[in-house]
mmCIF file of N, CA and C in Angstrom:
data_model
loop_
_atom_site.group_PDB
_atom_site.id
_atom_site.type_symbol
_atom_site.label_atom_id
_atom_site.label_comp_id
_atom_site.label_asym_id
_atom_site.label_seq_id
_atom_site.Cartn_x
_atom_site.Cartn_y
_atom_site.Cartn_z
ATOM 1 N N UNK A 163 12.724 -4.354 -17.789
ATOM 2 C CA UNK A 163 11.340 -4.578 -18.155
ATOM 3 C C UNK A 163 10.746 -5.659 -17.260
ATOM 4 N N UNK A 164 9.531 -5.417 -16.846
ATOM 5 C CA UNK A 164 8.830 -6.338 -15.954
ATOM 6 C C UNK A 164 7.503 -6.713 -16.586
ATOM 7 N N UNK A 165 7.173 -7.989 -16.547
ATOM 8 C CA UNK A 165 5.876 -8.444 -17.049
ATOM 9 C C UNK A 165 4.900 -8.477 -15.875
ATOM 10 N N UNK A 166 3.764 -7.804 -16.035
ATOM 11 C CA UNK A 166 2.743 -7.771 -14.989
ATOM 12 C C UNK A 166 1.542 -8.594 -15.427
ATOM 13 N N UNK A 167 1.211 -9.609 -14.673
ATOM 14 C CA UNK A 167 -0.040 -10.326 -14.869
ATOM 15 C C UNK A 167 -1.046 -9.605 -13.981
ATOM 16 N N UNK A 168 -1.938 -8.860 -14.600
ATOM 17 C CA UNK A 168 -2.778 -7.920 -13.877
ATOM 18 C C UNK A 168 -4.228 -8.374 -13.824
ATOM 19 N N UNK A 169 -4.782 -8.428 -12.633
ATOM 20 C CA UNK A 169 -6.212 -8.625 -12.427
ATOM 21 C C UNK A 169 -6.737 -7.271 -11.995
ATOM 22 N N UNK A 170 -7.618 -6.692 -12.794
ATOM 23 C CA UNK A 170 -8.092 -5.344 -12.497
ATOM 24 C C UNK A 170 -9.604 -5.267 -12.600
ATOM 25 N N UNK A 171 -10.178 -4.317 -11.876
ATOM 26 C CA UNK A 171 -11.630 -4.165 -11.849
ATOM 27 C C UNK A 171 -12.042 -2.984 -12.718
ATOM 28 N N UNK A 172 -12.657 -3.307 -13.862
ATOM 29 C CA UNK A 172 -13.167 -2.292 -14.778
ATOM 30 C C UNK A 172 -14.579 -1.925 -14.323
ATOM 31 N N UNK A 173 -14.889 -0.637 -14.287
ATOM 32 C CA UNK A 173 -16.181 -0.179 -13.756
ATOM 33 C C UNK A 173 -17.375 -0.744 -14.518
ATOM 34 N N UNK A 174 -17.274 -0.902 -15.831
ATOM 35 C CA UNK A 174 -18.398 -1.388 -16.632
ATOM 36 C C UNK A 174 -18.351 -2.901 -16.876
ATOM 37 N N UNK A 175 -17.150 -3.461 -17.099
ATOM 38 C CA UNK A 175 -17.004 -4.861 -17.487
ATOM 39 C C UNK A 175 -16.763 -5.805 -16.315
ATOM 40 N N UNK A 176 -16.491 -5.262 -15.133
ATOM 41 C CA UNK A 176 -16.181 -6.112 -13.984
ATOM 42 C C UNK A 176 -14.706 -6.505 -13.977
ATOM 43 N N UNK A 177 -14.387 -7.650 -13.402
ATOM 44 C CA UNK A 177 -12.997 -8.087 -13.282
ATOM 45 C C UNK A 177 -12.456 -8.545 -14.628
ATOM 46 N N UNK A 178 -11.275 -8.070 -14.970
ATOM 47 C CA UNK A 178 -10.596 -8.384 -16.223
ATOM 48 C C UNK A 178 -9.165 -8.815 -15.911
ATOM 49 N N UNK A 179 -8.546 -9.492 -16.862
ATOM 50 C CA UNK A 179 -7.159 -9.909 -16.701
ATOM 51 C C UNK A 179 -6.387 -9.508 -17.947
ATOM 52 N N UNK A 180 -5.173 -9.012 -17.751
ATOM 53 C CA UNK A 180 -4.349 -8.613 -18.892
ATOM 54 C C UNK A 180 -2.885 -8.667 -18.491
ATOM 55 N N UNK A 181 -2.051 -9.029 -19.445
ATOM 56 C CA UNK A 181 -0.608 -9.026 -19.221
ATOM 57 C C UNK A 181 -0.041 -7.777 -19.879
ATOM 58 N N UNK A 182 0.708 -6.990 -19.104
ATOM 59 C CA UNK A 182 1.313 -5.776 -19.624
ATOM 60 C C UNK A 182 2.803 -5.763 -19.284
ATOM 61 N N UNK A 183 3.552 -4.992 -20.047
ATOM 62 C CA UNK A 183 4.986 -4.830 -19.811
ATOM 63 C C UNK A 183 5.197 -3.459 -19.171
ATOM 64 N N UNK A 184 6.006 -3.418 -18.142
ATOM 65 C CA UNK A 184 6.257 -2.185 -17.404
ATOM 66 C C UNK A 184 7.756 -1.977 -17.299
ATOM 67 N N UNK A 185 8.185 -0.742 -17.234
ATOM 68 C CA UNK A 185 9.620 -0.437 -17.192
ATOM 69 C C UNK A 185 10.292 -0.908 -15.904
ATOM 70 N N UNK A 186 9.703 -0.570 -14.757
ATOM 71 C CA UNK A 186 10.268 -0.951 -13.455
ATOM 72 C C UNK A 186 9.166 -1.579 -12.617
ATOM 73 N N UNK A 187 9.510 -2.435 -11.669
ATOM 74 C CA UNK A 187 8.475 -3.060 -10.845
ATOM 75 C C UNK A 187 7.707 -2.020 -10.027
ATOM 76 N N UNK A 188 6.400 -1.953 -10.182
ATOM 77 C CA UNK A 188 5.612 -1.011 -9.384
ATOM 78 C C UNK A 188 5.372 -1.554 -7.987
ATOM 79 N N UNK A 189 4.916 -0.699 -7.093
ATOM 80 C CA UNK A 189 4.598 -1.138 -5.734
ATOM 81 C C UNK A 189 3.144 -0.796 -5.423
ATOM 82 N N UNK A 190 2.673 -1.292 -4.290
ATOM 83 C CA UNK A 190 1.290 -1.045 -3.870
ATOM 84 C C UNK A 190 1.082 0.459 -3.730
ATOM 85 N N UNK A 191 -0.044 0.933 -4.244
ATOM 86 C CA UNK A 191 -0.374 2.347 -4.182
ATOM 87 C C UNK A 191 -0.022 3.109 -5.443
ATOM 88 N N UNK A 192 0.855 2.541 -6.279
ATOM 89 C CA UNK A 192 1.211 3.199 -7.535
ATOM 90 C C UNK A 192 0.103 2.995 -8.563
ATOM 91 N N UNK A 193 0.141 3.817 -9.596
ATOM 92 C CA UNK A 193 -0.861 3.760 -10.649
ATOM 93 C C UNK A 193 -0.247 3.181 -11.916
ATOM 94 N N UNK A 194 -0.998 2.256 -12.560
ATOM 95 C CA UNK A 194 -0.605 1.712 -13.860
ATOM 96 C C UNK A 194 -1.692 2.069 -14.869
ATOM 97 N N UNK A 195 -1.306 2.183 -16.120
ATOM 98 C CA UNK A 195 -2.258 2.525 -17.171
ATOM 99 C C UNK A 195 -2.539 1.281 -18.005
ATOM 100 N N UNK A 196 -3.814 0.895 -18.075
ATOM 101 C CA UNK A 196 -4.241 -0.266 -18.848
ATOM 102 C C UNK A 196 -5.372 0.188 -19.760
ATOM 103 N N UNK A 197 -5.183 0.030 -21.056
ATOM 104 C CA UNK A 197 -6.201 0.416 -22.043
ATOM 105 C C UNK A 197 -6.748 1.826 -21.815
ATOM 106 N N UNK A 198 -5.847 2.782 -21.647
ATOM 107 C CA UNK A 198 -6.164 4.209 -21.511
ATOM 108 C C UNK A 198 -6.891 4.571 -20.210
ATOM 109 N N UNK A 199 -6.925 3.662 -19.242
ATOM 110 C CA UNK A 199 -7.543 3.920 -17.941
ATOM 111 C C UNK A 199 -6.477 3.718 -16.867
ATOM 112 N N UNK A 200 -6.477 4.577 -15.858
ATOM 113 C CA UNK A 200 -5.507 4.467 -14.765
ATOM 114 C C UNK A 200 -6.083 3.610 -13.636
ATOM 115 N N UNK A 201 -5.272 2.664 -13.167
ATOM 116 C CA UNK A 201 -5.658 1.759 -12.083
ATOM 117 C C UNK A 201 -4.620 1.837 -10.971
ATOM 118 N N UNK A 202 -5.093 1.819 -9.753
ATOM 119 C CA UNK A 202 -4.212 1.853 -8.590
ATOM 120 C C UNK A 202 -3.966 0.423 -8.118
ATOM 121 N N UNK A 203 -2.700 0.087 -7.889
ATOM 122 C CA UNK A 203 -2.352 -1.259 -7.414
ATOM 123 C C UNK A 203 -2.757 -1.375 -5.953
ATOM 124 N N UNK A 204 -3.595 -2.372 -5.655
ATOM 125 C CA UNK A 204 -4.057 -2.558 -4.279
ATOM 126 C C UNK A 204 -3.444 -3.789 -3.611
ATOM 127 N N UNK A 205 -2.833 -4.684 -4.419
ATOM 128 C CA UNK A 205 -2.204 -5.862 -3.834
ATOM 129 C C UNK A 205 -1.216 -6.460 -4.833
ATOM 130 N N UNK A 206 -0.113 -6.960 -4.335
ATOM 131 C CA UNK A 206 0.837 -7.727 -5.146
ATOM 132 C C UNK A 206 0.779 -9.149 -4.625
ATOM 133 N N UNK A 207 0.336 -10.060 -5.495
ATOM 134 C CA UNK A 207 0.085 -11.432 -5.080
ATOM 135 C C UNK A 207 1.347 -12.287 -5.093
ATOM 136 N N UNK A 208 2.176 -12.099 -6.134
ATOM 137 C CA UNK A 208 3.307 -13.017 -6.303
ATOM 138 C C UNK A 208 4.445 -12.356 -7.062
ATOM 139 N N UNK A 209 5.661 -12.540 -6.585
ATOM 140 C CA UNK A 209 6.881 -12.162 -7.295
ATOM 141 C C UNK A 209 7.512 -13.449 -7.809
ATOM 142 N N UNK A 210 7.595 -13.629 -9.114
ATOM 143 C CA UNK A 210 8.213 -14.827 -9.678
ATOM 144 C C UNK A 210 9.711 -14.604 -9.877
ATOM 145 N N UNK A 211 10.464 -15.694 -9.950
ATOM 146 C CA UNK A 211 11.907 -15.610 -10.138
ATOM 147 C C UNK A 211 12.289 -14.966 -11.462
ATOM 148 N N UNK A 212 11.437 -15.105 -12.474
ATOM 149 C CA UNK A 212 11.744 -14.525 -13.790
ATOM 150 C C UNK A 212 11.393 -13.039 -13.878
ATOM 151 N N UNK A 213 10.974 -12.451 -12.774
ATOM 152 C CA UNK A 213 10.667 -11.028 -12.747
ATOM 153 C C UNK A 213 9.203 -10.702 -12.968
ATOM 154 N N UNK A 214 8.376 -11.715 -13.196
ATOM 155 C CA UNK A 214 6.948 -11.499 -13.400
ATOM 156 C C UNK A 214 6.260 -11.160 -12.077
ATOM 157 N N UNK A 215 5.361 -10.205 -12.113
ATOM 158 C CA UNK A 215 4.561 -9.846 -10.939
ATOM 159 C C UNK A 215 3.098 -10.150 -11.221
ATOM 160 N N UNK A 216 2.393 -10.649 -10.225
ATOM 161 C CA UNK A 216 0.946 -10.784 -10.309
ATOM 162 C C UNK A 216 0.351 -9.758 -9.367
ATOM 163 N N UNK A 217 -0.463 -8.864 -9.935
ATOM 164 C CA UNK A 217 -1.000 -7.761 -9.135
ATOM 165 C C UNK A 217 -2.513 -7.671 -9.266
ATOM 166 N N UNK A 218 -3.130 -7.009 -8.293
ATOM 167 C CA UNK A 218 -4.559 -6.686 -8.318
ATOM 168 C C UNK A 218 -4.661 -5.177 -8.321
ATOM 169 N N UNK A 219 -5.465 -4.620 -9.244
ATOM 170 C CA UNK A 219 -5.586 -3.178 -9.363
ATOM 171 C C UNK A 219 -7.051 -2.779 -9.484
ATOM 172 N N UNK A 220 -7.354 -1.567 -9.055
ATOM 173 C CA UNK A 220 -8.721 -1.059 -9.083
ATOM 174 C C UNK A 220 -8.730 0.336 -9.701
ATOM 175 N N UNK A 221 -9.771 0.645 -10.456
ATOM 176 C CA UNK A 221 -9.872 1.956 -11.109
ATOM 177 C C UNK A 221 -9.873 3.061 -10.078
ATOM 178 N N UNK A 222 -9.213 4.170 -10.443
ATOM 179 C CA UNK A 222 -9.174 5.320 -9.530
ATOM 180 C C UNK A 222 -10.407 6.161 -9.688
#
């Protein structure tokens, strides 16, 4: 399990932040589902030693 600190761009609300749990570490270009909307990962900012990832994602 990987904790993702996600900064994502919602089409109506603008930039949002949310922490989600993911089964395996995703990579750039993969899609994650946040609040029933699919977002494409456009950047991985930081890999922490505890397995936490900080990512930036944009709606598809």
